[in-house]
Amino acid sequence: MATTTTMYNTQITINNTVVGYASEVDLTIDFNLSDQDTFDGKILSSLSQPGCEVEITKYTKHDAVSEKAFMAAVMSLKDVPGTITITNIKPKGTMTWVIYECRIDELEITDEAGELLEFSLTVQGEDFDCDWE
């Protein structure tokens, strides 16, 4: 069983490097709930460390400084797992997600003539925290 949250205009930090605002972030948290057979029937259980998947979509207008910072931060996750912080600021409060032990699952870069450059990044995380302020 999984829960998905979609956030827009969200600040992204990868390994303490602010990589700017993402146009859209989908955060899917899998609590790994499953039915387990027992002698008396079934029970619902979950793993002690649920995982999560983060899909980050970022659009830029071919800004070399922003794109280099984003790609450098993303590539830092290639060999060593890192931490991604997602900060979503709303008028009534701020929601901050911290995803630990993130590894790149997929990176797609789309550039069509006359349009914005689109980075679509999917990472898998092992653990997470959420805070509301």
PDB file of N, CA and C in Angstrom, residues 12-69:
ATOM      1  N   ILE A  12      14.185  22.146  -3.732  1.00  0.00           N
ATOM      2  CA  ILE A  12      14.860  20.855  -3.635  1.00  0.00           C
ATOM      3  C   ILE A  12      16.307  21.075  -3.205  1.00  0.00           C
ATOM      4  N   THR A  13      16.744  20.286  -2.221  1.00  0.00           N
ATOM      5  CA  THR A  13      18.138  20.282  -1.779  1.00  0.00           C
ATOM      6  C   THR A  13      18.641  18.846  -1.875  1.00  0.00           C
ATOM      7  N   ILE A  14      19.764  18.650  -2.574  1.00  0.00           N
ATOM      8  CA  ILE A  14      20.365  17.322  -2.700  1.00  0.00           C
ATOM      9  C   ILE A  14      21.738  17.377  -2.053  1.00  0.00           C
ATOM     10  N   ASN A  15      21.942  16.565  -1.027  1.00  0.00           N
ATOM     11  CA  ASN A  15      23.222  16.537  -0.298  1.00  0.00           C
ATOM     12  C   ASN A  15      23.677  17.936   0.107  1.00  0.00           C
ATOM     13  N   ASN A  16      22.772  18.696   0.710  1.00  0.00           N
ATOM     14  CA  ASN A  16      23.034  20.060   1.203  1.00  0.00           C
ATOM     15  C   ASN A  16      23.341  21.067   0.107  1.00  0.00           C
ATOM     16  N   THR A  17      23.051  20.732  -1.154  1.00  0.00           N
ATOM     17  CA  THR A  17      23.204  21.671  -2.258  1.00  0.00           C
ATOM     18  C   THR A  17      21.817  22.063  -2.746  1.00  0.00           C
ATOM     19  N   VAL A  18      21.479  23.350  -2.618  1.00  0.00           N
ATOM     20  CA  VAL A  18      20.175  23.812  -3.095  1.00  0.00           C
ATOM     21  C   VAL A  18      20.213  23.815  -4.616  1.00  0.00           C
ATOM     22  N   VAL A  19      19.307  23.071  -5.217  1.00  0.00           N
ATOM     23  CA  VAL A  19      19.293  22.979  -6.680  1.00  0.00           C
ATOM     24  C   VAL A  19      18.114  23.738  -7.271  1.00  0.00           C
ATOM     25  N   GLY A  20      17.512  24.594  -6.478  1.00  0.00           N
ATOM     26  CA  GLY A  20      16.456  25.451  -6.982  1.00  0.00           C
ATOM     27  C   GLY A  20      15.074  24.868  -6.755  1.00  0.00           C
ATOM     28  N   TYR A  21      14.122  25.407  -7.512  1.00  0.00           N
ATOM     29  CA  TYR A  21      12.737  24.999  -7.376  1.00  0.00           C
ATOM     30  C   TYR A  21      12.379  24.008  -8.466  1.00  0.00           C
ATOM     31  N   ALA A  22      11.663  22.973  -8.090  1.00  0.00           N
ATOM     32  CA  ALA A  22      11.152  22.009  -9.049  1.00  0.00           C
ATOM     33  C   ALA A  22       9.718  22.392  -9.372  1.00  0.00           C
ATOM     34  N   SER A  23       9.333  22.209 -10.612  1.00  0.00           N
ATOM     35  CA  SER A  23       7.980  22.542 -11.017  1.00  0.00           C
ATOM     36  C   SER A  23       6.969  21.596 -10.404  1.00  0.00           C
ATOM     37  N   GLU A  24       7.363  20.327 -10.271  1.00  0.00           N
ATOM     38  CA  GLU A  24       6.449  19.335  -9.713  1.00  0.00           C
ATOM     39  C   GLU A  24       7.251  18.231  -9.038  1.00  0.00           C
ATOM     40  N   VAL A  25       6.802  17.807  -7.873  1.00  0.00           N
ATOM     41  CA  VAL A  25       7.439  16.707  -7.145  1.00  0.00           C
ATOM     42  C   VAL A  25       6.352  15.721  -6.745  1.00  0.00           C
ATOM     43  N   ASP A  26       6.512  14.469  -7.153  1.00  0.00           N
ATOM     44  CA  ASP A  26       5.634  13.391  -6.703  1.00  0.00           C
ATOM     45  C   ASP A  26       6.402  12.565  -5.697  1.00  0.00           C
ATOM     46  N   LEU A  27       5.877  12.448  -4.512  1.00  0.00           N
ATOM     47  CA  LEU A  27       6.505  11.659  -3.455  1.00  0.00           C
ATOM     48  C   LEU A  27       5.591  10.482  -3.142  1.00  0.00           C
ATOM     49  N   THR A  28       6.075   9.280  -3.398  1.00  0.00           N
ATOM     50  CA  THR A  28       5.302   8.071  -3.128  1.00  0.00           C
ATOM     51  C   THR A  28       5.967   7.315  -1.996  1.00  0.00           C
ATOM     52  N   ILE A  29       5.224   7.090  -0.939  1.00  0.00           N
ATOM     53  CA  ILE A  29       5.751   6.379   0.222  1.00  0.00           C
ATOM     54  C   ILE A  29       5.061   5.028   0.300  1.00  0.00           C
ATOM     55  N   ASP A  30       5.860   3.992   0.312  1.00  0.00           N
ATOM     56  CA  ASP A  30       5.332   2.639   0.381  1.00  0.00           C
ATOM     57  C   ASP A  30       5.558   2.106   1.788  1.00  0.00           C
ATOM     58  N   PHE A  31       4.484   1.876   2.492  1.00  0.00           N
ATOM     59  CA  PHE A  31       4.589   1.382   3.859  1.00  0.00           C
ATOM     60  C   PHE A  31       4.731  -0.136   3.902  1.00  0.00           C
ATOM     61  N   ASN A  32       4.784  -0.753   2.719  1.00  0.00           N
ATOM     62  CA  ASN A  32       4.979  -2.198   2.593  1.00  0.00           C
ATOM     63  C   ASN A  32       3.978  -2.986   3.426  1.00  0.00           C
ATOM     64  N   LEU A  33       2.748  -2.515   3.430  1.00  0.00           N
ATOM     65  CA  LEU A  33       1.706  -3.247   4.144  1.00  0.00           C
ATOM     66  C   LEU A  33       1.325  -4.481   3.334  1.00  0.00           C
ATOM     67  N   SER A  34       1.205  -5.578   3.994  1.00  0.00           N
ATOM     68  CA  SER A  34       0.823  -6.804   3.299  1.00  0.00           C
ATOM     69  C   SER A  34       0.114  -7.742   4.264  1.00  0.00           C
ATOM     70  N   ASP A  35      -0.698  -8.602   3.691  1.00  0.00           N
ATOM     71  CA  ASP A  35      -1.373  -9.621   4.493  1.00  0.00           C
ATOM     72  C   ASP A  35      -0.419 -10.783   4.718  1.00  0.00           C
ATOM     73  N   GLN A  36      -0.285 -11.179   5.954  1.00  0.00           N
ATOM     74  CA  GLN A  36       0.554 -12.325   6.308  1.00  0.00           C
ATOM     75  C   GLN A  36      -0.355 -13.444   6.807  1.00  0.00           C
ATOM     76  N   ASP A  37      -0.130 -14.641   6.293  1.00  0.00           N
ATOM     77  CA  ASP A  37      -0.904 -15.793   6.754  1.00  0.00           C
ATOM     78  C   ASP A  37      -0.466 -16.195   8.156  1.00  0.00           C
ATOM     79  N   THR A  38      -1.444 -16.493   8.997  1.00  0.00           N
ATOM     80  CA  THR A  38      -1.174 -16.997  10.346  1.00  0.00           C
ATOM     81  C   THR A  38      -2.016 -18.253  10.551  1.00  0.00           C
ATOM     82  N   PHE A  39      -1.875 -18.867  11.704  1.00  0.00           N
ATOM     83  CA  PHE A  39      -2.671 -20.057  12.003  1.00  0.00           C
ATOM     84  C   PHE A  39      -4.156 -19.723  12.089  1.00  0.00           C
ATOM     85  N   ASP A  40      -4.482 -18.506  12.541  1.00  0.00           N
ATOM     86  CA  ASP A  40      -5.875 -18.115  12.744  1.00  0.00           C
ATOM     87  C   ASP A  40      -6.468 -17.331  11.579  1.00  0.00           C
ATOM     88  N   GLY A  41      -5.701 -17.068  10.534  1.00  0.00           N
ATOM     89  CA  GLY A  41      -6.196 -16.284   9.409  1.00  0.00           C
ATOM     90  C   GLY A  41      -5.099 -15.416   8.843  1.00  0.00           C
ATOM     91  N   LYS A  42      -5.364 -14.111   8.742  1.00  0.00           N
ATOM     92  CA  LYS A  42      -4.381 -13.183   8.183  1.00  0.00           C
ATOM     93  C   LYS A  42      -4.233 -11.977   9.098  1.00  0.00           C
ATOM     94  N   ILE A  43      -3.039 -11.403   9.118  1.00  0.00           N
ATOM     95  CA  ILE A  43      -2.815 -10.142   9.818  1.00  0.00           C
ATOM     96  C   ILE A  43      -2.166  -9.173   8.840  1.00  0.00           C
ATOM     97  N   LEU A  44      -2.358  -7.894   9.078  1.00  0.00           N
ATOM     98  CA  LEU A  44      -1.754  -6.854   8.252  1.00  0.00           C
ATOM     99  C   LEU A  44      -0.460  -6.423   8.916  1.00  0.00           C
ATOM    100  N   SER A  45       0.638  -6.494   8.191  1.00  0.00           N
ATOM    101  CA  SER A  45       1.917  -6.107   8.787  1.00  0.00           C
ATOM    102  C   SER A  45       2.677  -5.211   7.828  1.00  0.00           C
ATOM    103  N   SER A  46       3.707  -4.561   8.335  1.00  0.00           N
ATOM    104  CA  SER A  46       4.547  -3.698   7.511  1.00  0.00           C
ATOM    105  C   SER A  46       6.002  -3.926   7.890  1.00  0.00           C
ATOM    106  N   LEU A  47       6.886  -3.561   6.972  1.00  0.00           N
ATOM    107  CA  LEU A  47       8.307  -3.657   7.261  1.00  0.00           C
ATOM    108  C   LEU A  47       8.700  -2.541   8.217  1.00  0.00           C
ATOM    109  N   SER A  48       9.777  -2.739   8.955  1.00  0.00           N
ATOM    110  CA  SER A  48      10.192  -1.726   9.926  1.00  0.00           C
ATOM    111  C   SER A  48      10.719  -0.472   9.249  1.00  0.00           C
ATOM    112  N   GLN A  49      11.258  -0.594   8.038  1.00  0.00           N
ATOM    113  CA  GLN A  49      11.757   0.576   7.315  1.00  0.00           C
ATOM    114  C   GLN A  49      11.088   0.665   5.952  1.00  0.00           C
ATOM    115  N   PRO A  50      10.002   1.415   5.851  1.00  0.00           N
ATOM    116  CA  PRO A  50       9.345   1.555   4.558  1.00  0.00           C
ATOM    117  C   PRO A  50      10.212   2.344   3.589  1.00  0.00           C
ATOM    118  N   GLY A  51      10.015   2.114   2.332  1.00  0.00           N
ATOM    119  CA  GLY A  51      10.780   2.835   1.324  1.00  0.00           C
ATOM    120  C   GLY A  51       9.946   3.929   0.692  1.00  0.00           C
ATOM    121  N   CYS A  52      10.580   4.735  -0.143  1.00  0.00           N
ATOM    122  CA  CYS A  52       9.841   5.771  -0.836  1.00  0.00           C
ATOM    123  C   CYS A  52      10.483   6.047  -2.188  1.00  0.00           C
ATOM    124  N   GLU A  53       9.679   6.595  -3.073  1.00  0.00           N
ATOM    125  CA  GLU A  53      10.136   6.957  -4.406  1.00  0.00           C
ATOM    126  C   GLU A  53       9.812   8.428  -4.609  1.00  0.00           C
ATOM    127  N   VAL A  54      10.765   9.171  -5.133  1.00  0.00           N
ATOM    128  CA  VAL A  54      10.565  10.591  -5.381  1.00  0.00           C
ATOM    129  C   VAL A  54      10.759  10.846  -6.867  1.00  0.00           C
ATOM    130  N   GLU A  55       9.762  11.468  -7.494  1.00  0.00           N
ATOM    131  CA  GLU A  55       9.866  11.883  -8.890  1.00  0.00           C
ATOM    132  C   GLU A  55       9.911  13.403  -8.909  1.00  0.00           C
ATOM    133  N   ILE A  56      11.001  13.943  -9.419  1.00  0.00           N
ATOM    134  CA  ILE A  56      11.204  15.391  -9.455  1.00  0.00           C
ATOM    135  C   ILE A  56      11.199  15.839 -10.908  1.00  0.00           C
ATOM    136  N   THR A  57      10.350  16.800 -11.234  1.00  0.00           N
ATOM    137  CA  THR A  57      10.321  17.376 -12.577  1.00  0.00           C
ATOM    138  C   THR A  57      10.708  18.840 -12.457  1.00  0.00           C
ATOM    139  N   LYS A  58      11.742  19.219 -13.183  1.00  0.00           N
ATOM    140  CA  LYS A  58      12.264  20.591 -13.108  1.00  0.00           C
ATOM    141  C   LYS A  58      12.354  21.146 -14.522  1.00  0.00           C
ATOM    142  N   TYR A  59      11.796  22.337 -14.735  1.00  0.00           N
ATOM    143  CA  TYR A  59      11.867  23.010 -16.031  1.00  0.00           C
ATOM    144  C   TYR A  59      12.792  24.214 -15.913  1.00  0.00           C
ATOM    145  N   THR A  60      13.658  24.409 -16.881  1.00  0.00           N
ATOM    146  CA  THR A  60      14.516  25.596 -16.886  1.00  0.00           C
ATOM    147  C   THR A  60      14.509  26.212 -18.275  1.00  0.00           C
ATOM    148  N   LYS A  61      14.917  27.460 -18.328  1.00  0.00           N
ATOM    149  CA  LYS A  61      15.024  28.169 -19.604  1.00  0.00           C
ATOM    150  C   LYS A  61      16.475  28.184 -20.060  1.00  0.00           C
ATOM    151  N   HIS A  62      17.098  27.021 -20.042  1.00  0.00           N
ATOM    152  CA  HIS A  62      18.487  26.862 -20.484  1.00  0.00           C
ATOM    153  C   HIS A  62      19.430  27.772 -19.701  1.00  0.00           C
ATOM    154  N   ASP A  63      19.262  27.781 -18.384  1.00  0.00           N
ATOM    155  CA  ASP A  63      20.125  28.547 -17.490  1.00  0.00           C
ATOM    156  C   ASP A  63      21.303  27.658 -17.103  1.00  0.00           C
ATOM    157  N   ALA A  64      22.479  27.945 -17.661  1.00  0.00           N
ATOM    158  CA  ALA A  64      23.642  27.064 -17.494  1.00  0.00           C
ATOM    159  C   ALA A  64      24.047  26.895 -16.031  1.00  0.00           C
ATOM    160  N   VAL A  65      24.000  27.961 -15.243  1.00  0.00           N
ATOM    161  CA  VAL A  65      24.412  27.877 -13.839  1.00  0.00           C
ATOM    162  C   VAL A  65      23.473  26.950 -13.071  1.00  0.00           C
ATOM    163  N   SER A  66      22.177  27.137 -13.242  1.00  0.00           N
ATOM    164  CA  SER A  66      21.182  26.310 -12.561  1.00  0.00           C
ATOM    165  C   SER A  66      21.281  24.851 -12.999  1.00  0.00           C
ATOM    166  N   GLU A  67      21.449  24.631 -14.300  1.00  0.00           N
ATOM    167  CA  GLU A  67      21.497  23.266 -14.821  1.00  0.00           C
ATOM    168  C   GLU A  67      22.754  22.534 -14.365  1.00  0.00           C
ATOM    169  N   LYS A  68      23.885  23.231 -14.319  1.00  0.00           N
ATOM    170  CA  LYS A  68      25.128  22.597 -13.858  1.00  0.00           C
ATOM    171  C   LYS A  68      25.027  22.208 -12.385  1.00  0.00           C
ATOM    172  N   ALA A  69      24.446  23.082 -11.567  1.00  0.00           N
ATOM    173  CA  ALA A  69      24.290  22.778 -10.140  1.00  0.00           C
ATOM    174  C   ALA A  69      23.369  21.579  -9.946  1.00  0.00           C
TER     175      ALA A  69
END
